[in-house]
C-alpha cells in the first residue's frame, strides 16, 4: 500500500491552507530509509512552516513536522533494517523535506537515531524537539556554565510552552529550585505540578527596561522566548551565572548593553537542537531515557490526530498552547 495520509500546506491566493490529503510514496524525496511514522509532535517551528514562513520552508505544497518516531519499512543501508524503531528530529525534516505530519517519511540514514531501550516511541515524541532542546539547555548550563542545584534558583521563561514545560520538569527532577515565568496567570497549578516553586508573571521581567542592571536573582536561566525578555533575564543573573538561549517567541532582536557581562561576568549560551551532530543528539536521547527520564510526560501533553492539527497550529502561534501536543498518525 503506497498511499498514505499527510497534512499538506498549500499557498492559495496568498494565504496558506492546511488540509489532510492522500499522498503516495512516489511523492516522497529520494532517500535511504522509508519510515512508517507512528507519532509526531507539534513544535513552534511547524506552525511557522504551516503559515508560509520562508525562513523555515521555501517551497509549497509542503508537509511540516520536524519530529517523527516510527518503524523502518525499507532501507538501502545496512545500519537500519525493516522493523527498526527510529526517531528523527531536526535537520531538514519538516522544513524543506516532507515531515512527520505524514504517515510516511523518507530520509537520509544520517538523520536517524535508534529508539533508546528506555523510551517508547510515544514517549520520544511526548518529548520531541522540545524535550531535546530543554535537555540541551540544562546540559549546557551544567557543563559550560557550571550550574548545580545548590547554586540557587533557576528561571525558565515561556514556562508553559513545549520547551519551557519540559525544562521546568527536568530541572525540578534534577533537584533545582525552579522559578517559572509565564504570561498565563491561570496556569500556576500546572507549573507547580511540574515542579516550579515560584511563579514569575511575564510582565515582571519586562518592568525595568530602562535600568542597566537589575537585582541579582537567578543562578541560571533557560530562556525560550528571546526578545527584550532575554536581556532582562541577563540583567538579573547572579554574578558569573549563565542563561541558555534557545527561542524567539517574544522576538529575535533585543536592546542590550555590555554592563551585565563586564560587571557581573554573566554568560549568554546559545543552544541549537536542529543541526547538532547526530552523535550528540543520540547521547541526549540516551540521557532522557535513563538518568533524566521524566515520569510526568503524559501529564504535560495532549494528543491530536492529523485532522485537529490546523486548529492547534493556530493556538501555538497565538502563544495559547500549554505543554506539548502529541500527534498520533495511526
Ligand atoms: P511554544 O509555543 O510551545 O512555547 C512558547 C511559549 O513562549 C508560550 O507557551 C508562551 O509561554 C511564551 N510566549 C509566547 N508568545 C510570547 C510573547 N509574545 N512574549 C513572551 N513569551 C511568549 O513553543 P516551543 O516550546 O515549541 O518553542 C519555544 C521557542 O523555542 C520557539 O521560539 C522555538 O522556535 C524555539 N526552539 C528552538 C530550538 C533550537 O534548537 N534552538 C528548538 C525548539 C524550539 P508562557 O505563556 O508560559 O509565557
Tab-separated table of C-alpha atoms and ligand atoms in Angstrom:
chain	number	residue	atom	x	y	z
A	1	UNK	CA	0.000	0.000	0.000
A	2	UNK	CA	1.830	3.103	-1.154
A	3	UNK	CA	-0.918	5.647	-0.373
A	4	UNK	CA	-0.868	7.430	2.974
A	5	UNK	CA	-2.356	10.425	4.785
A	6	UNK	CA	-0.499	13.681	5.334
A	7	UNK	CA	-1.191	17.255	6.293
A	8	UNK	CA	-0.425	19.317	3.220
A	9	UNK	CA	0.097	23.089	3.387
A	10	UNK	CA	-0.616	24.881	0.093
A	11	UNK	CA	-0.411	28.501	-0.911
A	12	UNK	CA	-3.772	29.664	-2.284
A	13	UNK	CA	-4.214	33.285	-3.354
A	14	UNK	CA	-1.505	34.483	-0.994
A	15	UNK	CA	-2.715	32.579	2.080
A	16	UNK	CA	-1.563	29.226	3.407
A	17	UNK	CA	-4.160	26.483	3.818
A	18	UNK	CA	-3.611	23.151	5.618
A	19	UNK	CA	-5.586	20.057	4.610
A	20	UNK	CA	-5.317	16.332	5.256
A	21	UNK	CA	-4.796	14.659	1.872
A	22	UNK	CA	-3.723	11.316	0.419
A	23	UNK	CA	-0.136	11.146	-0.798
A	24	UNK	CA	1.891	8.433	-2.475
A	25	UNK	CA	5.344	7.096	-1.577
A	26	UNK	CA	6.472	8.206	-5.037
A	27	UNK	CA	5.913	11.821	-3.924
A	28	UNK	CA	8.483	11.481	-1.130
A	29	UNK	CA	12.074	12.515	-1.847
A	30	UNK	CA	14.729	10.017	-2.802
A	31	UNK	CA	16.425	8.776	0.365
A	32	UNK	CA	17.907	5.814	2.157
A	33	UNK	CA	15.267	4.913	4.716
A	34	UNK	CA	11.455	4.803	4.444
A	35	UNK	CA	9.821	5.151	7.872
A	36	UNK	CA	6.197	4.464	8.781
A	37	UNK	CA	5.596	7.334	11.219
A	38	UNK	CA	3.746	6.309	14.373
A	39	UNK	CA	3.918	9.593	16.327
A	40	UNK	CA	4.988	13.158	15.684
A	41	UNK	CA	4.667	16.269	17.823
A	42	UNK	CA	3.888	19.933	17.334
A	43	UNK	CA	6.656	22.497	17.745
A	44	UNK	CA	6.548	26.257	17.226
A	45	UNK	CA	8.587	25.908	14.029
A	46	UNK	CA	5.896	23.654	12.499
A	47	UNK	CA	3.387	26.459	12.953
A	48	UNK	CA	5.762	28.875	11.217
A	49	UNK	CA	6.076	26.406	8.328
A	50	UNK	CA	2.295	25.968	8.149
A	51	UNK	CA	1.942	29.743	7.923
A	52	UNK	CA	4.310	30.200	4.990
A	53	UNK	CA	7.403	31.418	6.872
A	54	UNK	CA	10.042	31.264	4.108
A	55	UNK	CA	12.856	31.204	6.659
A	56	UNK	CA	11.561	27.739	7.606
A	57	UNK	CA	10.048	26.412	4.345
A	58	UNK	CA	10.921	27.747	0.908
A	59	UNK	CA	8.506	25.862	-1.343
A	60	UNK	CA	4.905	24.706	-1.078
A	61	UNK	CA	2.875	22.482	-1.153
A	62	UNK	CA	4.636	21.064	1.888
A	63	UNK	CA	4.110	18.702	4.818
A	64	UNK	CA	5.515	20.140	8.080
A	65	UNK	CA	6.572	18.147	11.156
A	66	UNK	CA	10.145	18.496	12.416
A	67	UNK	CA	9.701	15.415	14.632
A	68	UNK	CA	8.887	11.804	13.769
A	69	UNK	CA	9.107	8.443	15.508
A	70	UNK	CA	8.222	5.218	13.767
A	71	UNK	CA	9.251	1.934	12.223
A	72	UNK	CA	11.609	1.341	9.293
A	73	UNK	CA	9.663	-0.040	6.345
A	74	UNK	CA	12.508	-0.233	3.842
A	75	UNK	CA	16.185	0.677	3.882
A	76	UNK	CA	19.059	0.751	1.421
A	77	UNK	CA	21.725	0.907	4.136
A	78	UNK	CA	22.888	-1.903	6.425
A	79	UNK	CA	22.716	0.240	9.605
A	80	UNK	CA	18.906	0.187	9.510
A	81	UNK	CA	16.710	-2.825	8.759
A	82	UNK	CA	12.977	-3.359	8.367
A	83	UNK	CA	11.269	-3.195	11.766
A	84	UNK	CA	13.836	-0.949	13.485
A	85	UNK	CA	12.170	1.673	15.689
A	86	UNK	CA	13.672	5.088	14.994
A	87	UNK	CA	13.475	8.766	15.957
A	88	UNK	CA	14.180	11.765	13.714
A	89	UNK	CA	14.259	15.338	14.967
A	90	UNK	CA	15.504	18.397	13.149
A	91	UNK	CA	17.975	18.597	10.272
A	92	UNK	CA	15.769	19.356	7.272
A	93	UNK	CA	12.799	17.219	8.331
A	94	UNK	CA	9.576	19.233	8.078
A	95	UNK	CA	11.431	22.265	6.740
A	96	UNK	CA	12.009	21.507	3.050
A	97	UNK	CA	11.770	17.717	3.413
A	98	UNK	CA	8.220	16.345	3.906
A	99	UNK	CA	7.927	15.879	7.654
A	100	UNK	CA	6.283	13.982	10.464
A	101	UNK	CA	2.767	15.283	9.797
A	102	UNK	CA	2.562	12.500	7.205
A	103	UNK	CA	2.246	8.750	7.837
A	104	UNK	CA	5.478	8.136	5.904
A	105	UNK	CA	8.816	9.961	5.591
A	106	UNK	CA	11.876	9.076	3.511
A	107	UNK	CA	15.143	10.424	4.931
A	108	UNK	CA	18.933	10.002	4.894
A	109	UNK	CA	20.144	7.439	7.441
A	110	UNK	CA	22.375	10.183	8.899
A	111	UNK	CA	19.268	11.770	10.450
A	112	UNK	CA	18.056	8.621	12.255
A	113	UNK	CA	18.536	7.513	15.838
A	114	UNK	CA	17.530	4.058	17.004
A	115	UNK	CA	14.947	4.319	19.773
A	116	UNK	CA	16.740	4.011	23.127
A	117	UNK	CA	15.522	0.993	25.143
A	118	UNK	CA	14.290	3.198	27.986
A	119	UNK	CA	11.860	5.274	25.892
A	120	UNK	CA	8.806	4.145	23.912
A	121	UNK	CA	8.118	5.743	20.518
A	122	UNK	CA	5.246	7.559	22.197
A	123	UNK	CA	7.469	8.902	25.000
A	124	UNK	CA	10.071	10.012	22.483
A	125	UNK	CA	7.503	12.228	20.769
A	126	UNK	CA	5.998	13.475	24.043
A	127	UNK	CA	9.496	14.919	24.394
A	128	UNK	CA	10.267	15.593	20.704
A	129	UNK	CA	12.423	18.530	19.661
A	130	UNK	CA	11.075	20.489	22.644
A	131	UNK	CA	12.356	17.887	25.093
A	132	UNK	CA	15.676	17.531	23.323
A	133	UNK	CA	16.114	21.315	23.373
A	134	UNK	CA	15.193	21.621	27.054
A	135	UNK	CA	17.702	18.871	27.864
A	136	UNK	CA	20.421	20.577	25.780
A	137	UNK	CA	19.795	23.825	27.659
A	138	UNK	CA	20.172	22.126	31.035
A	139	UNK	CA	23.237	20.205	29.836
A	140	UNK	CA	24.905	23.411	28.622
A	141	UNK	CA	24.109	25.285	31.841
A	142	UNK	CA	25.724	22.458	33.823
A	143	UNK	CA	28.662	21.586	31.557
A	144	UNK	CA	29.616	25.054	30.284
A	145	UNK	CA	28.055	27.311	32.926
A	146	UNK	CA	28.960	25.117	35.904
A	147	UNK	CA	25.398	25.219	37.255
A	148	UNK	CA	24.497	22.875	40.116
A	149	UNK	CA	21.301	22.582	42.191
A	150	UNK	CA	22.829	24.195	45.294
A	151	UNK	CA	23.705	27.371	43.336
A	152	UNK	CA	20.209	28.817	43.765
A	153	UNK	CA	17.008	29.413	41.809
A	154	UNK	CA	16.903	28.785	38.055
A	155	UNK	CA	14.451	30.748	35.901
A	156	UNK	CA	12.578	29.269	32.926
A	157	UNK	CA	10.811	31.719	30.579
A	158	UNK	CA	7.868	30.721	28.374
A	159	UNK	CA	7.376	28.110	31.065
A	160	UNK	CA	4.012	26.742	29.916
A	161	UNK	CA	5.295	26.170	26.343
A	162	UNK	CA	6.724	22.923	24.996
A	163	UNK	CA	10.406	23.619	25.674
A	164	UNK	CA	9.583	25.592	28.830
A	165	UNK	CA	7.360	22.991	30.473
A	166	UNK	CA	9.891	20.213	29.914
A	167	UNK	CA	12.710	22.447	31.178
A	168	UNK	CA	10.708	23.111	34.370
A	169	UNK	CA	10.023	19.383	34.847
A	170	UNK	CA	13.615	18.357	34.112
A	171	UNK	CA	15.267	20.973	36.338
A	172	UNK	CA	12.891	20.086	39.150
A	173	UNK	CA	13.581	16.349	38.676
A	174	UNK	CA	17.325	17.113	38.934
A	175	UNK	CA	16.864	18.899	42.263
A	176	UNK	CA	16.905	22.536	41.158
A	177	UNK	CA	14.732	25.262	42.671
A	178	UNK	CA	12.729	26.364	39.636
A	179	UNK	CA	11.128	29.748	39.025
A	180	UNK	CA	8.670	29.660	36.116
A	181	UNK	CA	7.961	32.814	34.133
A	182	UNK	CA	4.667	32.796	32.262
A	183	UNK	CA	2.164	35.067	30.589
A	184	UNK	CA	-0.660	32.709	31.619
A	185	UNK	CA	-1.842	33.650	35.105
A	186	UNK	CA	-4.283	30.706	35.121
A	187	UNK	CA	-1.550	28.060	34.702
A	188	UNK	CA	0.035	28.290	38.145
A	189	UNK	CA	-1.308	24.867	39.186
A	190	UNK	CA	0.067	23.228	36.022
A	191	UNK	CA	3.511	24.772	36.590
A	192	UNK	CA	3.581	23.834	40.277
A	193	UNK	CA	2.637	20.246	39.337
A	194	UNK	CA	5.676	20.167	37.054
A	195	UNK	CA	7.829	21.239	39.992
A	196	UNK	CA	8.013	25.041	39.791
A	197	UNK	CA	8.425	26.565	43.238
A	198	UNK	CA	7.943	30.179	42.204
A	199	UNK	CA	5.760	31.770	39.509
A	200	UNK	CA	7.058	34.963	37.878
A	201	UNK	CA	4.494	36.901	35.801
A	202	UNK	CA	5.934	37.674	32.371
A	203	UNK	CA	5.265	41.401	32.858
A	204	UNK	CA	7.548	41.479	35.925
A	205	UNK	CA	10.524	40.584	33.728
A	206	UNK	CA	9.910	43.486	31.366
A	207	UNK	CA	9.170	46.017	34.074
A	208	UNK	CA	12.575	47.668	34.396
A	209	UNK	CA	13.763	48.054	30.800
A	210	UNK	CA	15.435	51.422	31.494
A	211	UNK	CA	17.785	50.112	34.234
A	212	UNK	CA	21.237	48.949	33.001
A	213	UNK	CA	21.377	46.071	35.507
A	214	UNK	CA	18.835	44.621	37.935
A	215	UNK	CA	18.911	42.890	41.305
A	216	UNK	CA	20.863	39.613	41.123
A	217	UNK	CA	18.237	36.861	41.272
A	218	UNK	CA	18.945	33.813	39.129
A	219	UNK	CA	21.726	31.246	39.468
A	220	UNK	CA	20.885	30.200	35.919
A	221	UNK	CA	18.134	30.527	33.342
A	222	UNK	CA	16.572	28.754	30.369
A	223	UNK	CA	15.153	31.363	28.013
A	224	UNK	CA	12.722	30.065	25.397
A	225	UNK	CA	11.304	33.437	24.334
A	226	UNK	CA	14.154	35.784	23.332
A	227	UNK	CA	13.429	39.446	22.587
A	228	UNK	CA	13.753	42.044	25.335
A	229	UNK	CA	12.790	39.444	27.959
A	230	UNK	CA	16.131	37.740	27.282
A	231	UNK	CA	18.121	40.847	28.129
A	232	UNK	CA	16.024	41.470	31.193
A	233	UNK	CA	16.938	37.917	32.317
A	234	UNK	CA	20.621	38.608	31.609
A	235	UNK	CA	20.422	41.731	33.793
A	236	UNK	CA	19.018	39.649	36.673
A	237	UNK	CA	21.597	36.845	36.588
A	238	UNK	CA	23.759	36.432	39.658
A	239	UNK	CA	27.496	37.066	39.406
A	240	UNK	CA	29.062	34.566	36.941
A	241	UNK	CA	25.733	32.888	36.095
A	242	UNK	CA	24.562	31.785	32.636
A	243	UNK	CA	21.405	31.819	30.559
A	244	UNK	CA	20.763	29.218	27.853
A	245	UNK	CA	19.062	30.968	24.932
A	246	UNK	CA	17.017	28.807	22.561
A	247	UNK	CA	13.859	30.593	21.443
A	248	UNK	CA	12.290	33.584	19.748
A	249	UNK	CA	8.568	33.707	20.547
A	250	UNK	CA	8.975	37.216	22.031
A	251	UNK	CA	11.171	38.361	19.125
A	252	UNK	CA	14.566	37.847	17.533
A	253	UNK	CA	16.069	41.249	18.395
A	254	UNK	CA	16.741	42.791	21.786
A	255	UNK	CA	18.184	46.015	23.203
A	256	UNK	CA	21.293	45.305	25.229
A	257	UNK	CA	24.325	46.831	26.919
A	258	UNK	CA	27.624	45.325	27.996
A	259	UNK	CA	27.290	46.053	31.722
A	260	UNK	CA	25.955	42.699	32.982
A	261	UNK	CA	28.759	40.977	31.053
A	262	UNK	CA	31.625	43.171	32.228
A	263	UNK	CA	30.379	43.924	35.772
A	264	UNK	CA	28.970	40.512	36.656
A	265	UNK	CA	30.764	38.141	34.261
A	266	UNK	CA	27.493	36.556	33.149
A	267	UNK	CA	27.281	34.259	30.108
A	268	UNK	CA	24.897	34.016	27.190
A	269	UNK	CA	24.904	30.411	25.927
A	270	UNK	CA	23.326	29.593	22.569
A	271	UNK	CA	21.508	26.285	22.123
A	272	UNK	CA	20.649	24.598	18.814
A	273	UNK	CA	18.947	21.209	18.592
A	274	UNK	CA	18.485	21.098	14.811
A	275	UNK	CA	21.904	20.874	13.148
A	276	UNK	CA	23.579	19.343	16.180
A	277	UNK	CA	25.792	16.331	15.258
A	278	UNK	CA	23.818	13.080	15.405
A	279	UNK	CA	26.165	11.586	17.986
A	280	UNK	CA	25.373	14.427	20.413
A	281	UNK	CA	21.635	14.082	19.767
A	282	UNK	CA	21.895	10.341	20.416
A	283	UNK	CA	23.693	10.879	23.721
A	284	UNK	CA	20.991	13.343	24.853
A	285	UNK	CA	18.254	10.843	23.907
A	286	UNK	CA	20.080	8.191	25.931
A	287	UNK	CA	20.175	10.553	28.908
A	288	UNK	CA	16.459	11.351	28.525
A	289	UNK	CA	15.731	7.617	28.510
A	290	UNK	CA	17.746	6.865	31.650
A	291	UNK	CA	19.027	9.240	34.320
A	292	UNK	CA	16.960	12.197	33.047
A	293	UNK	CA	13.791	10.202	32.370
A	294	UNK	CA	10.674	12.190	33.256
A	295	UNK	CA	7.640	10.488	34.816
A	296	UNK	CA	5.139	13.250	34.121
A	297	UNK	CA	5.356	13.301	30.316
A	298	UNK	CA	1.736	12.224	29.765
A	299	UNK	CA	0.547	14.915	32.172
A	300	UNK	CA	2.135	17.727	30.199
A	301	UNK	CA	0.808	16.696	26.789
A	302	UNK	CA	-2.418	16.240	24.920
A	303	UNK	CA	-2.949	14.093	21.869
A	304	UNK	CA	-4.375	15.023	18.477
A	305	UNK	CA	-4.784	13.393	15.072
A	306	UNK	CA	-3.909	14.979	11.726
A	307	UNK	CA	-7.419	16.453	11.393
A	308	UNK	CA	-7.065	18.502	14.587
A	309	UNK	CA	-3.621	19.875	13.715
A	310	UNK	CA	-4.716	23.049	11.872
A	311	UNK	CA	-6.583	24.238	14.980
A	312	UNK	CA	-3.690	23.583	17.403
A	313	UNK	CA	-1.281	25.206	14.955
A	314	UNK	CA	-3.284	28.443	15.337
A	315	UNK	CA	-3.154	28.122	19.121
A	316	UNK	CA	0.618	27.609	19.312
A	317	UNK	CA	1.202	30.637	17.056
A	318	UNK	CA	-1.015	32.746	19.308
A	319	UNK	CA	1.043	31.645	22.350
A	320	UNK	CA	-2.040	29.962	23.817
A	321	UNK	CA	-0.911	26.333	23.988
A	322	UNK	CA	0.040	24.748	27.279
A	323	UNK	CA	2.561	21.896	27.388
A	324	UNK	CA	3.151	19.532	24.489
A	325	UNK	CA	0.997	18.254	21.633
A	326	UNK	CA	1.494	14.628	20.587
A	327	UNK	CA	0.371	13.779	17.047
A	328	UNK	CA	-0.935	10.230	16.578
A	329	UNK	CA	-0.530	9.060	12.969
A	330	UNK	CA	-2.032	5.584	13.327
B	1	LIG	P1	5.580	27.062	22.461
B	1	LIG	O1	4.689	27.944	21.683
B	1	LIG	O2	5.081	25.761	22.948
B	1	LIG	O3	6.117	27.859	23.734
B	1	LIG	C1	6.461	29.201	23.676
B	1	LIG	C2	5.993	29.916	24.937
B	1	LIG	O4	6.520	31.240	24.903
B	1	LIG	C3	4.488	30.106	25.034
B	1	LIG	O5	3.801	28.996	25.520
B	1	LIG	C4	4.422	31.268	25.996
B	1	LIG	O6	4.646	30.770	27.318
B	1	LIG	C5	5.642	32.100	25.603
B	1	LIG	N1	5.287	33.172	24.687
B	1	LIG	C6	4.511	33.110	23.578
B	1	LIG	N2	4.419	34.289	22.979
B	1	LIG	C7	5.165	35.150	23.710
B	1	LIG	C8	5.465	36.536	23.623
B	1	LIG	N3	4.979	37.294	22.636
B	1	LIG	N4	6.264	37.078	24.546
B	1	LIG	C9	6.780	36.320	25.542
B	1	LIG	N5	6.517	34.997	25.696
B	1	LIG	C10	5.728	34.433	24.784
B	1	LIG	O7	6.892	26.868	21.575
B	1	LIG	P2	8.060	25.773	21.737
B	1	LIG	O8	8.209	25.434	23.164
B	1	LIG	O9	7.877	24.716	20.715
B	1	LIG	O10	9.321	26.633	21.285
B	1	LIG	C11	9.754	27.717	22.084
B	1	LIG	C12	10.786	28.517	21.315
B	1	LIG	O11	11.980	27.762	21.191
B	1	LIG	C13	10.353	28.875	19.890
B	1	LIG	O12	10.798	30.178	19.589
B	1	LIG	C14	11.077	27.864	19.038
B	1	LIG	O13	11.276	28.319	17.738
B	1	LIG	C15	12.353	27.704	19.820
B	1	LIG	N6	13.021	26.423	19.613
B	1	LIG	C16	14.341	26.446	19.342
B	1	LIG	C17	15.039	25.296	19.190
B	1	LIG	C18	16.506	25.345	18.999
B	1	LIG	O14	17.080	24.375	18.525
B	1	LIG	N7	17.156	26.436	19.385
B	1	LIG	C19	14.350	24.001	19.197
B	1	LIG	C20	12.965	24.070	19.610
B	1	LIG	C21	12.320	25.261	19.777
B	1	LIG	P3	4.063	31.499	28.643
B	1	LIG	O15	2.656	31.918	28.311
B	1	LIG	O16	4.157	30.465	29.701
B	1	LIG	O17	4.938	32.687	28.891
